[in-house]
Short mmCIF file of C-alpha atoms and ligand atoms in Angstrom, two decimals:
data_model
loop_
_atom_site.label_atom_id
_atom_site.label_comp_id
_atom_site.label_asym_id
_atom_site.label_seq_id
_atom_site.Cartn_x
_atom_site.Cartn_y
_atom_site.Cartn_z
CA MET V 1 -17.45 18.07 10.71
CA THR V 2 -14.56 16.61 12.93
CA ALA V 3 -10.62 17.53 11.97
CA PRO V 4 -8.05 16.13 10.67
CA ARG V 5 -9.77 13.62 8.72
CA LEU V 6 -8.94 11.35 5.92
CA GLU V 7 -12.05 11.39 3.42
CA ILE V 8 -12.17 8.34 0.82
CA ASP V 9 -14.55 8.20 -1.47
CA LEU V 10 -15.55 4.89 -2.29
CA ARG V 11 -16.41 5.11 -5.77
CA LYS V 12 -12.99 6.57 -7.19
CA ILE V 13 -11.53 3.25 -5.43
CA HIS V 14 -14.01 1.32 -7.64
CA HIS V 15 -13.41 3.51 -10.88
CA ASN V 16 -9.42 2.78 -9.69
CA THR V 17 -9.54 -1.00 -9.41
CA ARG V 18 -12.51 -1.48 -12.13
CA SER V 19 -9.77 0.29 -14.98
CA LEU V 20 -6.62 -1.33 -13.65
CA VAL V 21 -8.52 -5.20 -13.80
CA GLU V 22 -9.59 -4.06 -17.43
CA ARG V 23 -6.29 -3.14 -18.43
CA LEU V 24 -4.46 -6.52 -16.82
CA ARG V 25 -7.55 -8.46 -17.95
CA GLU V 26 -6.53 -8.31 -21.32
CA ARG V 27 -3.02 -9.11 -20.67
CA GLY V 28 -4.15 -12.52 -18.73
CA ILE V 29 -3.25 -10.62 -15.08
CA GLY V 30 -5.51 -10.54 -12.37
CA VAL V 31 -5.65 -7.94 -9.50
CA THR V 32 -5.09 -8.96 -6.01
CA GLY V 33 -6.38 -5.72 -4.00
CA VAL V 34 -3.63 -4.48 -1.14
CA THR V 35 -5.55 -3.24 1.56
CA LYS V 36 -2.73 -2.70 4.37
CA ALA V 37 -2.74 1.19 4.09
CA THR V 38 -6.69 1.36 4.97
CA LEU V 39 -5.72 -1.03 7.96
CA GLY V 40 -8.13 -3.69 6.46
CA SER V 41 -11.10 -1.24 6.05
CA SER V 42 -13.73 -3.63 5.27
CA GLU V 43 -15.58 -0.66 2.69
CA VAL V 44 -12.61 -0.89 0.80
CA ALA V 45 -11.96 -3.94 0.57
CA CYS V 46 -15.53 -4.33 -0.88
CA ALA V 47 -15.08 -1.54 -3.08
CA MET V 48 -12.26 -3.73 -4.90
CA LEU V 49 -13.39 -6.68 -5.10
CA GLN V 50 -16.73 -5.12 -6.53
CA ALA V 51 -14.36 -3.74 -9.26
CA GLY V 52 -13.34 -7.29 -10.01
CA ALA V 53 -10.60 -7.53 -7.50
CA ASN V 54 -9.90 -11.47 -7.12
CA ARG V 55 -9.12 -11.24 -3.69
CA LEU V 56 -7.54 -9.43 -1.02
CA GLY V 57 -3.81 -8.93 -0.14
CA ASP V 58 -2.94 -7.79 3.31
CA SER V 59 0.80 -7.44 5.62
CA ARG V 60 -1.10 -7.79 8.70
CA ILE V 61 -2.87 -10.69 10.32
CA GLU V 62 -4.68 -8.01 12.47
CA ASN V 63 -6.37 -6.29 9.41
CA ILE V 64 -7.24 -10.12 8.23
CA GLU V 65 -9.09 -10.60 10.77
CA ALA V 66 -10.88 -7.16 11.37
CA MET V 67 -12.20 -7.78 7.38
CA ARG V 68 -13.02 -11.45 8.45
CA ARG V 69 -15.15 -9.97 11.51
CA ALA V 70 -16.62 -7.07 9.54
CA GLY V 71 -18.21 -10.04 7.46
CA VAL V 72 -15.79 -9.92 4.30
CA ASP V 73 -15.77 -12.72 2.37
CA ALA V 74 -13.14 -13.25 -0.10
CA PRO V 75 -9.99 -15.12 -0.62
CA MET V 76 -6.94 -13.57 1.10
CA SER V 77 -3.30 -13.39 0.93
CA LEU V 78 -0.99 -12.57 4.02
CA ILE V 79 1.61 -11.24 1.64
CA ARG V 80 4.48 -10.84 4.55
CA SER V 81 5.75 -13.54 5.88
CA PRO V 82 4.23 -15.10 9.03
CA MET V 83 5.57 -14.64 12.13
CA VAL V 84 6.02 -17.92 14.15
CA SER V 85 4.07 -15.98 16.61
CA GLN V 86 1.34 -15.62 14.75
CA VAL V 87 0.97 -18.90 12.51
CA GLU V 88 -1.74 -20.16 14.97
CA ARG V 89 -3.88 -16.84 13.02
CA VAL V 90 -2.90 -16.87 10.19
CA VAL V 91 -3.76 -20.44 9.10
CA ALA V 92 -7.69 -19.71 11.10
CA GLN V 93 -8.37 -16.54 8.84
CA ALA V 94 -5.63 -16.23 6.02
CA ASP V 95 -6.47 -18.40 3.07
CA THR V 96 -2.90 -17.95 1.82
CA SER V 97 0.17 -16.49 3.09
CA PHE V 98 3.55 -15.31 1.50
CA ASN V 99 6.39 -17.40 2.73
CA ALA V 100 10.35 -17.49 2.66
CA GLU V 101 11.34 -19.24 5.10
CA PRO V 102 10.92 -22.85 5.30
CA GLU V 103 11.05 -22.94 9.36
CA VAL V 104 8.16 -20.82 8.87
CA VAL V 105 6.47 -23.11 6.54
CA ARG V 106 6.70 -26.09 8.54
CA ARG V 107 5.21 -24.28 11.63
CA LEU V 108 2.14 -23.14 9.69
CA SER V 109 2.09 -26.72 8.21
CA ALA V 110 1.45 -27.93 11.88
CA ALA V 111 -0.35 -25.31 12.93
CA ALA V 112 -3.01 -26.01 9.93
CA GLN V 113 -2.74 -29.83 11.07
CA ALA V 114 -3.91 -28.60 14.99
CA ALA V 115 -6.50 -26.77 13.47
CA GLY V 116 -7.83 -29.03 10.47
CA ARG V 117 -7.72 -26.87 7.89
CA VAL V 118 -5.44 -26.61 4.37
CA HIS V 119 -3.30 -23.48 4.10
CA GLY V 120 -2.23 -21.71 0.40
CA VAL V 121 1.38 -21.07 0.17
CA VAL V 122 2.88 -19.09 -2.04
CA LEU V 123 6.78 -19.09 -2.12
CA MET V 124 8.84 -15.73 -2.62
CA VAL V 125 11.69 -15.29 -4.55
CA GLU V 126 14.43 -12.88 -4.09
CA LEU V 127 14.92 -10.78 -7.73
CA GLY V 128 17.22 -8.37 -6.69
CA ASP V 129 15.51 -5.89 -4.72
CA LEU V 130 16.78 -7.29 -1.54
CA ARG V 131 13.89 -7.38 0.27
CA GLU V 132 11.89 -10.57 0.95
CA GLY V 133 12.04 -13.74 -0.93
CA LEU V 134 14.61 -16.90 -1.41
CA MET V 135 17.64 -16.87 -3.34
CA PRO V 136 16.83 -18.43 -6.83
CA GLY V 137 19.36 -20.92 -6.06
CA ASP V 138 17.46 -22.09 -3.15
CA LEU V 139 13.63 -22.04 -4.85
CA GLU V 140 14.35 -25.79 -5.85
CA SER V 141 14.53 -27.41 -2.44
CA ALA V 142 12.11 -24.97 -0.19
CA VAL V 143 9.77 -26.44 -3.24
CA GLN V 144 10.30 -30.28 -1.79
CA ASP V 145 9.76 -29.45 1.71
CA THR V 146 6.86 -27.65 1.04
CA LEU V 147 5.13 -30.40 -1.18
CA ARG V 148 5.89 -32.71 1.74
CA LEU V 149 4.34 -30.99 4.63
CA PRO V 150 0.73 -31.92 5.39
CA ASN V 151 -2.16 -29.51 5.14
CA ILE V 152 -0.17 -27.03 3.14
CA VAL V 153 -0.83 -26.20 -0.72
CA LEU V 154 1.54 -24.88 -2.62
CA GLU V 155 -0.25 -22.12 -4.32
CA GLY V 156 2.40 -20.32 -6.72
CA ILE V 157 5.57 -18.49 -6.35
CA GLY V 158 6.19 -14.82 -6.36
CA SER V 159 8.33 -12.01 -6.27
CA ASN V 160 8.74 -8.19 -4.88
CA LEU V 161 10.56 -5.26 -6.79
CA ALA V 162 10.44 -1.84 -6.28
CA CYS V 163 10.56 -1.40 -2.74
CA ARG V 164 13.59 -1.65 -0.91
CA SER V 165 15.75 -0.79 -3.28
CA GLY V 166 13.68 0.51 -5.99
CA VAL V 167 15.05 -1.98 -8.26
CA LYS V 168 12.62 -1.86 -11.48
CA PRO V 169 10.04 -4.81 -12.47
CA ASP V 170 11.48 -5.57 -16.70
CA ALA V 171 11.13 -7.98 -18.82
CA ARG V 172 14.95 -9.42 -17.57
CA ASN V 173 13.99 -10.05 -14.11
CA MET V 174 9.79 -10.80 -14.89
CA ALA V 175 11.28 -13.68 -17.04
CA GLU V 176 12.98 -15.05 -14.75
CA LEU V 177 10.34 -15.61 -12.55
CA SER V 178 8.62 -17.07 -15.34
CA GLY V 179 11.59 -19.50 -16.00
CA LEU V 180 11.28 -20.85 -12.49
CA ALA V 181 8.21 -21.43 -12.71
CA ASN V 182 8.38 -23.66 -15.78
CA SER V 183 11.04 -24.95 -14.31
CA ILE V 184 9.21 -25.87 -10.98
CA GLU V 185 6.50 -27.26 -12.55
CA ARG V 186 8.42 -29.30 -14.70
CA THR V 187 10.75 -30.86 -11.93
CA PHE V 188 8.11 -31.56 -9.62
CA GLY V 189 5.23 -32.26 -12.37
CA VAL V 190 2.55 -29.86 -10.12
CA ARG V 191 0.72 -26.69 -11.58
CA LEU V 192 1.45 -23.78 -9.72
CA GLU V 193 -1.73 -21.44 -9.75
CA THR V 194 -0.55 -18.25 -9.01
CA VAL V 195 2.87 -16.46 -10.01
CA SER V 196 2.41 -12.89 -8.37
CA GLY V 197 5.09 -10.94 -10.56
CA GLY V 198 4.75 -8.34 -7.62
CA ASN V 199 3.16 -4.31 -6.63
CA SER V 200 1.94 -1.09 -8.09
CA GLY V 201 5.68 -0.44 -8.80
CA ASN V 202 5.10 -3.59 -11.58
CA LEU V 203 2.25 -1.70 -13.66
CA GLY V 204 4.77 0.09 -16.26
CA TRP V 205 6.01 -3.44 -16.80
CA ALA V 206 2.67 -5.04 -17.20
CA LEU V 207 1.04 -2.58 -19.58
CA GLY V 208 4.11 -2.08 -21.37
CA GLU V 209 5.42 -4.39 -24.35
CA SER V 210 6.90 -7.15 -23.33
CA GLY V 211 3.52 -9.83 -22.72
CA PRO V 212 3.42 -11.49 -19.07
CA GLY V 213 4.81 -14.46 -19.58
CA ARG V 214 3.69 -16.81 -16.55
CA VAL V 215 2.76 -13.93 -14.33
CA ASN V 216 -0.87 -13.86 -13.80
CA ASP V 217 -1.78 -12.00 -10.59
CA LEU V 218 -0.76 -8.62 -9.24
CA ARG V 219 -0.87 -6.99 -5.65
CA LEU V 220 -1.98 -3.43 -5.84
CA GLY V 221 -2.46 -1.01 -3.08
CA GLU V 222 -1.04 2.18 -4.22
CA ALA V 223 -2.15 2.87 -7.41
CA ILE V 224 -5.40 1.79 -6.15
CA LEU V 225 -5.66 4.46 -3.23
CA LEU V 226 -3.72 7.14 -4.39
CA GLY V 227 -3.73 6.37 -8.91
CA CYS V 228 -0.01 6.79 -8.72
CA GLU V 229 3.31 4.32 -9.43
CA PRO V 230 5.89 3.63 -6.67
CA LEU V 231 8.80 4.10 -9.38
CA GLN V 232 8.42 7.54 -10.53
CA ARG V 233 5.43 8.43 -8.43
CA GLN V 234 4.05 9.31 -11.46
CA PRO V 235 0.02 9.40 -11.83
CA VAL V 236 -1.01 6.64 -13.58
CA ALA V 237 -3.06 7.73 -16.56
CA GLY V 238 -6.80 7.45 -16.35
CA LEU V 239 -6.88 6.67 -12.48
CA CYS V 240 -8.42 9.44 -9.58
CA PRO V 241 -5.08 10.84 -7.56
CA ASP V 242 -7.75 11.86 -5.16
CA ALA V 243 -9.51 8.69 -3.65
CA ILE V 244 -8.48 9.40 -0.57
CA THR V 245 -8.12 13.39 0.75
CA LEU V 246 -6.63 14.55 4.17
CA ILE V 247 -8.82 17.02 5.25
CA ALA V 248 -7.44 19.58 8.28
CA GLU V 249 -8.33 23.06 9.87
CA VAL V 250 -6.91 26.52 9.91
CA ILE V 251 -6.20 27.58 13.35
CA GLU V 252 -4.53 31.27 12.67
CA THR V 253 -4.02 33.44 10.04
CA LYS V 254 -1.15 36.25 10.30
CA LEU V 255 0.76 38.59 8.40
CA LYS V 256 4.31 37.82 9.79
CA PRO V 257 7.78 38.59 8.53
CA SER V 258 9.06 35.91 6.32
CA LEU V 259 12.50 35.43 8.22
CA PRO V 260 12.70 34.62 12.03
CA TRP V 261 14.58 36.41 14.30
CA GLY V 262 16.80 36.20 17.08
CA ASP V 263 19.70 33.82 17.78
CA ARG V 264 18.82 30.17 16.30
CA GLY V 265 19.50 26.89 16.85
CA GLN V 266 17.60 23.64 15.43
CA SER V 267 13.86 23.27 14.96
CA ALA V 268 11.56 21.35 16.31
CA PHE V 269 12.00 18.48 13.41
CA GLY V 270 15.39 19.58 12.25
CA ALA V 271 14.75 21.21 8.81
CA GLY V 272 15.55 24.57 9.01
CA ALA V 273 13.16 27.74 8.28
CA ALA V 274 13.43 30.13 5.13
CA ASP V 275 16.33 31.97 5.02
CA LEU V 276 14.99 34.45 2.17
CA ASP V 277 13.81 37.39 2.50
CA ARG V 278 10.53 37.82 0.35
CA GLY V 279 8.84 40.74 3.13
CA PRO V 280 6.04 40.06 4.83
CA VAL V 281 3.80 37.01 3.69
CA VAL V 282 0.50 36.02 5.04
CA GLN V 283 0.76 32.66 6.66
CA SER V 284 -1.57 30.46 7.63
CA ILE V 285 -1.44 27.41 10.79
CA VAL V 286 -3.30 24.44 9.82
CA ALA V 287 -3.98 22.12 12.88
CA LEU V 288 -1.90 18.86 11.26
CA GLY V 289 1.63 17.93 11.81
CA HIS V 290 3.91 15.31 12.20
CA GLN V 291 1.60 13.34 15.20
CA ASP V 292 -1.13 13.31 12.32
CA THR V 293 0.84 12.89 8.84
CA ASP V 294 4.35 13.12 7.13
CA PRO V 295 4.07 17.27 6.23
CA LEU V 296 6.20 16.19 3.19
CA GLY V 297 3.97 13.77 1.91
CA LEU V 298 1.32 16.04 1.43
CA GLY V 299 0.47 17.85 -1.66
CA LEU V 300 -1.15 21.17 -1.50
CA PRO V 301 -4.33 22.40 -3.24
CA GLN V 302 -3.19 25.25 -6.31
CA GLY V 303 -1.77 28.26 -5.43
CA PHE V 304 -0.67 27.01 -2.04
CA THR V 305 3.11 26.84 -0.48
CA MET V 306 4.37 24.77 2.17
CA LEU V 307 6.48 27.21 4.73
CA GLY V 308 7.03 24.59 7.70
CA ALA V 309 5.92 21.76 9.94
CA SER V 310 6.17 20.59 13.55
CA GLY V 311 4.39 17.83 15.69
CA ASP V 312 1.35 19.79 15.67
CA HIS V 313 1.15 22.75 13.51
CA LEU V 314 1.34 23.06 9.55
CA ILE V 315 2.75 26.36 8.21
CA ILE V 316 0.87 27.30 4.89
CA SER V 317 0.90 30.30 2.89
CA SER V 318 -1.23 30.86 -0.19
CA ARG V 319 -1.09 33.14 -3.31
CA ASN V 320 -4.47 34.03 -3.82
CA ARG V 321 -6.33 34.25 -1.14
CA GLN V 322 -6.27 34.40 3.13
CA LEU V 323 -7.31 31.59 4.51
CA ALA V 324 -10.25 32.55 7.61
CA VAL V 325 -9.45 30.69 10.82
CA GLY V 326 -12.53 27.37 10.74
CA GLU V 327 -11.70 26.76 7.02
CA GLU V 328 -10.69 23.55 6.39
CA VAL V 329 -7.92 22.54 3.49
CA ALA V 330 -7.69 19.33 1.38
CA PHE V 331 -4.59 17.76 0.95
CA GLN V 332 -3.35 14.94 -1.01
CA LEU V 333 -1.09 12.50 0.29
CA ASN V 334 1.86 10.51 -1.19
CA TYR V 335 1.82 6.71 0.28
CA SER V 336 4.17 7.68 3.20
CA ALA V 337 1.65 10.67 3.78
CA LEU V 338 -1.29 7.87 3.89
CA VAL V 339 -0.19 5.41 6.28
CA ARG V 340 0.72 7.86 8.91
CA ALA V 341 -2.08 9.31 8.66
CA MET V 342 -3.94 6.22 8.55
CA THR V 343 -2.17 4.90 11.61
CA SER V 344 -2.61 8.57 13.73
CA PRO V 345 -5.15 8.07 16.52
CA PHE V 346 -5.63 11.94 15.89
CA VAL V 347 -6.72 11.38 12.38
CA ALA V 348 -10.57 10.61 11.12
CA ARG V 349 -11.89 8.57 8.90
CA VAL V 350 -14.62 9.21 7.02
CA ILE V 351 -16.30 6.82 4.14
CA LYS V 352 -18.08 8.51 1.70
CA GLY V 353 -19.56 7.33 -1.82
CA ASP V 354 -20.80 4.02 -0.34
CA ASP V 355 -24.04 4.76 -1.69
CA GLY V 356 -25.21 2.34 -4.58
CA LEU V 357 -21.89 0.08 -3.97
CA MET V 358 -21.87 -3.50 -1.92
CA ARG V 359 -23.75 -4.98 0.48
C1 PLP Y 401 2.60 -3.65 0.20
C2 PLP Y 401 2.60 -4.82 -1.01
C3 PLP Y 401 2.05 -5.05 -1.90
C4 PLP Y 401 1.30 -3.76 -2.26
O1 PLP Y 401 2.46 -2.61 -2.83
P1 PLP Y 401 1.80 -1.26 -3.79
O2 PLP Y 401 3.02 -0.25 -4.13
O3 PLP Y 401 1.02 -0.46 -2.67
O4 PLP Y 401 1.05 -1.85 -4.74
C5 PLP Y 401 2.53 -5.90 -2.64
N1 PLP Y 401 3.28 -6.88 -2.52
C6 PLP Y 401 3.57 -6.96 -0.73
C7 PLP Y 401 4.63 -7.80 -0.73
C8 PLP Y 401 3.55 -5.52 -0.36
O5 PLP Y 401 4.15 -5.72 0.93
#
């Protein structure tokens, strides 16, 4: 089979989604399945929906358009603030978008009017991670503006932590979000359908002691796809960590010295070669490199060590056995390795386990 390739096991995606949906449902929290790391794969989207995700979220309108073209019929949110240059496409294909700029919401309103559609808006609030969102003190005036706009429905508010700065969602910042939801409802006499607390980094808080308050939605990508939470990069109990694996092929295996020889300058990607003489080692080259993925984000099979990586070569050694030329090796991925592999034109995608699911 073609290599390198990403193998996506829909049964495991389904299992991970269902497990999270069930645990969060007990707390009154629904799941938005986030598809961006799969480039809006309609198969992955359908597995998430079948497992109980309420809706889909993606950061790119191109992915939302691709899922629509593939016939995915579910509510979809654009979870990155729309570009002004894309508002027409956004109102055409996304039911809702996440916003922090009143100017963009005005443009969405104009585009929705022109298209004869109604567009939902979730206003994002900055709670300390310093990525997207209105400062809490500016929320009221943004709500007021939004409520006045034709063809726009204020669907709710949301926040995003644990991304730019790694700020942890906790009882305090989530209570602040709930408090803002309550105060907006009191001040304006409206009902906010959605209070979207955050991403996979919220799971520790959501499944912990403190109670959800007003939060009734989490947007989950990494936890579903990789079975991992992003704050400590720890596996989430009960989830499969290998729903997506990267398979690559061995192209050379040789016994070589462990130390390079000759005068040395910089290596191709900056990182230095080994400086410890361990005597001769059997090293294998896998046809995989920085053009395909983030080599530092790969998890190697048991007993294997990574010796180095360049644009097209990954050098590994095995404690137990020699790899044969033509043999395939399966790697686990972190989020960085996943998005790089997904967007590399050299990496194929193979869907597994779609029998019995969907369609
Ligand atoms: C990517 C993203 C998510 C999903 O994050 P995961 O860590 O993959 O769960 C949620 N919300 C926003 C705004 C995002 O950009």
